[in-house]
Coordinates of C-alpha atoms in Angstrom, one line a residue:
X17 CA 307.9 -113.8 -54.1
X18 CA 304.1 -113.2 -53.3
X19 CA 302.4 -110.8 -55.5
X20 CA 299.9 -108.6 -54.6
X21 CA 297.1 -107.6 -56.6
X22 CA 295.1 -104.3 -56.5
X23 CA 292.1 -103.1 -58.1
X24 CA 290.7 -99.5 -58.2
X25 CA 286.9 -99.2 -57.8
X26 CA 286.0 -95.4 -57.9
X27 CA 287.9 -94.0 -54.9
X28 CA 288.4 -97.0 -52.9
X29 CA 291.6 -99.4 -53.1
X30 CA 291.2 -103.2 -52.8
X31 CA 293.2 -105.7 -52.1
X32 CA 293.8 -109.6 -53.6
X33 CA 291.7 -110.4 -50.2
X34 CA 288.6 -107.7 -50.0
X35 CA 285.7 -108.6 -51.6
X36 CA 283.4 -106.7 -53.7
X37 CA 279.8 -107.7 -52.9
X38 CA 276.9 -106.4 -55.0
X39 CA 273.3 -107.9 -55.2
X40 CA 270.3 -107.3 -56.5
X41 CA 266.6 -108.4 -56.1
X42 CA 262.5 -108.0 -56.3
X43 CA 260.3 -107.9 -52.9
X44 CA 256.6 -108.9 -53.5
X45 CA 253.9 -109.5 -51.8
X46 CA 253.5 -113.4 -51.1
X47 CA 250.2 -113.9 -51.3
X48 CA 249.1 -111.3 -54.0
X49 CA 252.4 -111.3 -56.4
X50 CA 252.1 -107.4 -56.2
X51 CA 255.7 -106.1 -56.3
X52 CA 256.5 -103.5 -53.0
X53 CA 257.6 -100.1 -53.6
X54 CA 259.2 -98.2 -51.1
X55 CA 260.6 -101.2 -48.5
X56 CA 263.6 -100.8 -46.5
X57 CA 266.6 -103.2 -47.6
X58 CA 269.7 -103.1 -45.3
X59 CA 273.2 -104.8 -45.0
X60 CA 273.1 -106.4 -41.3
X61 CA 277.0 -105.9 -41.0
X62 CA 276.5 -102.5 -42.1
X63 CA 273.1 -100.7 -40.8
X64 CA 273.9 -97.4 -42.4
X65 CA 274.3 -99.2 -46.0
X66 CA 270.7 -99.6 -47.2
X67 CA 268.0 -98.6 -49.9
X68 CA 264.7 -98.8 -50.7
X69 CA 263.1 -100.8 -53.6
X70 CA 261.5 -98.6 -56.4
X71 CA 258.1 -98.5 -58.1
X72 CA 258.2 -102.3 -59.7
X73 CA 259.9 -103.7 -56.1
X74 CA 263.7 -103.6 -57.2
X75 CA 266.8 -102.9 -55.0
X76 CA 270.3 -103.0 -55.4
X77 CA 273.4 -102.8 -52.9
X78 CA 276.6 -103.2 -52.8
X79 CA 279.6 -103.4 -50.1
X80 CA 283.4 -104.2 -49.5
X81 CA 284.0 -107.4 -47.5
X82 CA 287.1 -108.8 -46.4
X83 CA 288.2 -112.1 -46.6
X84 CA 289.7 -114.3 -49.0
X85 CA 286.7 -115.8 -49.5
X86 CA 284.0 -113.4 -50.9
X87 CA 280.5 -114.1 -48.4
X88 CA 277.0 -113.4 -48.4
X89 CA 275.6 -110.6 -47.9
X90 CA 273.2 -111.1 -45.0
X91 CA 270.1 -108.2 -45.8
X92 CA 267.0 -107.2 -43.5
X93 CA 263.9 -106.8 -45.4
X94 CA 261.2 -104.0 -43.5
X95 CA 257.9 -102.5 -44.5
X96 CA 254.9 -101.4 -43.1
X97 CA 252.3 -104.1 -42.6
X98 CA 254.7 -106.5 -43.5
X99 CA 256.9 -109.5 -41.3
X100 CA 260.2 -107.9 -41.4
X101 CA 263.0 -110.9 -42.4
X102 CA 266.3 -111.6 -43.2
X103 CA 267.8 -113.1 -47.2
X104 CA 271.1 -114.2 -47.5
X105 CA 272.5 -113.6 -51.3
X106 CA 275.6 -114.2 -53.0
X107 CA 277.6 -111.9 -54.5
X108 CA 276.2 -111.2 -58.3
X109 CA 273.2 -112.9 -56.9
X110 CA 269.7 -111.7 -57.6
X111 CA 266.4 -113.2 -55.4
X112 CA 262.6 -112.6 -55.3
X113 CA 262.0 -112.2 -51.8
X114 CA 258.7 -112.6 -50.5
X115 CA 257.2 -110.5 -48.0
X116 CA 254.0 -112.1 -45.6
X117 CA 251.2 -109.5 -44.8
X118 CA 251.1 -108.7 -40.5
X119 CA 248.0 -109.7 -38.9
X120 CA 247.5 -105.7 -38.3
X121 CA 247.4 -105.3 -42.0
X122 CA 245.6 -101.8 -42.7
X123 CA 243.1 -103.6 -45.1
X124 CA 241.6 -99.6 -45.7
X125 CA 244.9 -98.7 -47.0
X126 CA 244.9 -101.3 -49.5
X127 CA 241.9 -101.0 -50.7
X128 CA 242.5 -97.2 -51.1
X129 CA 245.8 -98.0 -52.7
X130 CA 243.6 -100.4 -55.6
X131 CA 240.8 -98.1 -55.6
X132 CA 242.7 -95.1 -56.5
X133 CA 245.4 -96.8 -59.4
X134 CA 242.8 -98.1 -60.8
X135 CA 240.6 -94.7 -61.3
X136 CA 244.0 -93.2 -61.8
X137 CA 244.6 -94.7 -65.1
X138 CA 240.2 -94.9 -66.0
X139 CA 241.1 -98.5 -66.9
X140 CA 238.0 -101.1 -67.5
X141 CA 240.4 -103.7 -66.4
X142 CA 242.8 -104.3 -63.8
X143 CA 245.6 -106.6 -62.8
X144 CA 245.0 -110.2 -61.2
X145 CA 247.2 -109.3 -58.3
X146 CA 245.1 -106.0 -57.4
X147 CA 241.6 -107.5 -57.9
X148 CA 243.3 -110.4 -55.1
X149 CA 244.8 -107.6 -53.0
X150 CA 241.6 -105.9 -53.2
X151 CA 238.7 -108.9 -52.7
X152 CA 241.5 -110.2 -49.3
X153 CA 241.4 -106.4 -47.8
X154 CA 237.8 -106.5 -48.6
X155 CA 236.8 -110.2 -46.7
X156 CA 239.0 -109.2 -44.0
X157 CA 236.3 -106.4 -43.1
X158 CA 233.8 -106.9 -40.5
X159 CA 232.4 -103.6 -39.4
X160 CA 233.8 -100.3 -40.6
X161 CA 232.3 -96.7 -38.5
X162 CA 234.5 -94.3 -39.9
X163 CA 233.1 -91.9 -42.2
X164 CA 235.8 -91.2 -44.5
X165 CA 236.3 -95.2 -45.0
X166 CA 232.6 -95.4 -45.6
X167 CA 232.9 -92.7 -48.2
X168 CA 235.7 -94.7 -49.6
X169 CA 233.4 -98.2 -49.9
X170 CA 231.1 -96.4 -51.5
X171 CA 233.3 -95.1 -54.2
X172 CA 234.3 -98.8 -54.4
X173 CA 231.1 -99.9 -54.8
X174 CA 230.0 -97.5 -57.6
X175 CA 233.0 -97.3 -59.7
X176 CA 235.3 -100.4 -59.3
X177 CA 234.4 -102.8 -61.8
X178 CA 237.3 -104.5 -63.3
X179 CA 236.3 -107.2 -66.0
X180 CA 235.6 -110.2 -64.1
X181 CA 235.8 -109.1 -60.5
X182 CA 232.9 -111.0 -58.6
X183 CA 233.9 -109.6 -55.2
X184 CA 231.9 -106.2 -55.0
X185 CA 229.2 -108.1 -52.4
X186 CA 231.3 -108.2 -49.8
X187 CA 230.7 -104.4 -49.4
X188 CA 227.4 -104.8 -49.2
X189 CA 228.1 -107.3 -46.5
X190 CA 230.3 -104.7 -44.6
X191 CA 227.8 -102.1 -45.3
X192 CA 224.6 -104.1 -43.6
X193 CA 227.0 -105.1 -40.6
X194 CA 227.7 -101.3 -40.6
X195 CA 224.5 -100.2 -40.2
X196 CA 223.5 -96.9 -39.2
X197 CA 227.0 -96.1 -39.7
X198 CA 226.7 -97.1 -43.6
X199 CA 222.7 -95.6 -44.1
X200 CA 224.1 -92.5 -43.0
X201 CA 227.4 -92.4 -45.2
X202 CA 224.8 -93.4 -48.3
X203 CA 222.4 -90.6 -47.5
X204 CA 225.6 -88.1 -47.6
X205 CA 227.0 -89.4 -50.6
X206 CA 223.2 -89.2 -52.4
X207 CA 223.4 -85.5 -51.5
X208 CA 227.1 -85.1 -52.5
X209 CA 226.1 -85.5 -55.8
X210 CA 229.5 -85.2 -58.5
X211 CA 229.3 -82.9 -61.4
X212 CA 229.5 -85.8 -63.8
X213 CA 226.3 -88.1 -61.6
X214 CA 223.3 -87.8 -63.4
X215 CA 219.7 -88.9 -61.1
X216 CA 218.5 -91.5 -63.9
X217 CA 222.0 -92.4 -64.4
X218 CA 224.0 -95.5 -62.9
X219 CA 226.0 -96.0 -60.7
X220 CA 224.6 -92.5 -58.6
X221 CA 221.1 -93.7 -59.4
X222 CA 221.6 -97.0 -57.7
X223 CA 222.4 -95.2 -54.5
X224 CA 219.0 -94.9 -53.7
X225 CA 217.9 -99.1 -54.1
X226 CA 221.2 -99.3 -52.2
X227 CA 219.9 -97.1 -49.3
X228 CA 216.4 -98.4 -49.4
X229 CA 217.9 -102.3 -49.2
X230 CA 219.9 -101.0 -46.0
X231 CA 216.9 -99.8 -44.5
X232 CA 214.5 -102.4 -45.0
X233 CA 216.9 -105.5 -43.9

């Protein structure tokens, strides 16, 4: 006589031939190492089971397959600015899945995103994988007009200054390809003066050699 075997997981009854399937994993950035908060994962046989990975890039799902065999779970990997794909895991299985930047990467948003951790915490370092993220956004800049992303170069150029980051010239080689766009933002940000920016003081007094430079090339 055939037996068959049942096991109870919360609410839902299984039989000898379903298949539990959960899986875990870490999405990063490929070229940068940085882990991805906030991406979409999804079960392709099941569009309506899905998560998103937390602050250090984890996710976790699980599902009921039958079969006598217990598959793969086939997932779909989405985020902005990212090339969505497809992972295949086993069940128990963990991966580090790898996500490749879009070429219509918002390079502004990244370096906003490094700028503003990094002031966050008032750290005089910061990680390898943002100083990368943050020297790629900033060589993949040609010509920026908009004001508020001037403002935000600016900043940038003031106030980031990791330990060994040799990268800040680029934005003095977006700001002279910017030009008036840039002399203006400068001259704005002189008269913006914080509460903490002193005249004789750096990095506000160096706004001035900064504007006079733009002006004279």
């Amino acid at each position: 006589m055939t037996k068959i075997v049942t096991i109870i997981i919360g609410l839902t009854l299984l039989t000898s031939c379903d298949c539990y399937q959960r899986i875990s994993g870490i999405v990063i950035d490929k070229e940068t190492g940085r882990p991805l908060a906030g991406v979409t994962v999804y079960n392709k046989s099941k569009v309506q089971n899905k998560t998103t990975t937390d602050s250090i890039g984890h996710f976790e799902l699980s599902s009921i397959s039958g079969g006598f065999r217990c598959p793969p779970m086939n997932i779909v990997i989405k985020a902005d600015n990212y090339k969505t794909i497809e992972s295949s895991i086993p069940p128990g299985g963990q991966d580090i899945i790898k996500l490749t930047s879009d070429l219509n990467i918002d390079h502004i948003k990244n370096i906003r995103y490094v700028f503003d951790d990094y002031v966050q915490y008032e750290e005089s370092t910061d990680s390898q994988n943002d100083k990368n993220l943050m020297s790629k956004s900033l060589k993949s800049l040609t010509i920026v007009t908009k004001k508020d992303e001037l403002d935000l170069l600016i900043n940038v150029w003031m106030y980031y200054d990791p330990t060994d980051y040799p990268d800040i010239p680029e934005i003095y080689r977006i700001f002279k390809n910017s030009r008036p766009y840039s002399i203006e933002a400068v001259k704005k940000r002189i008269d913006k003066k914080k509460e903490w920016e002193k005249d004789e003081t750096v990095p506000y007094s160096d706004l001035k050699n900064l504007l006079e430079r733009l002006a004279n090339e």
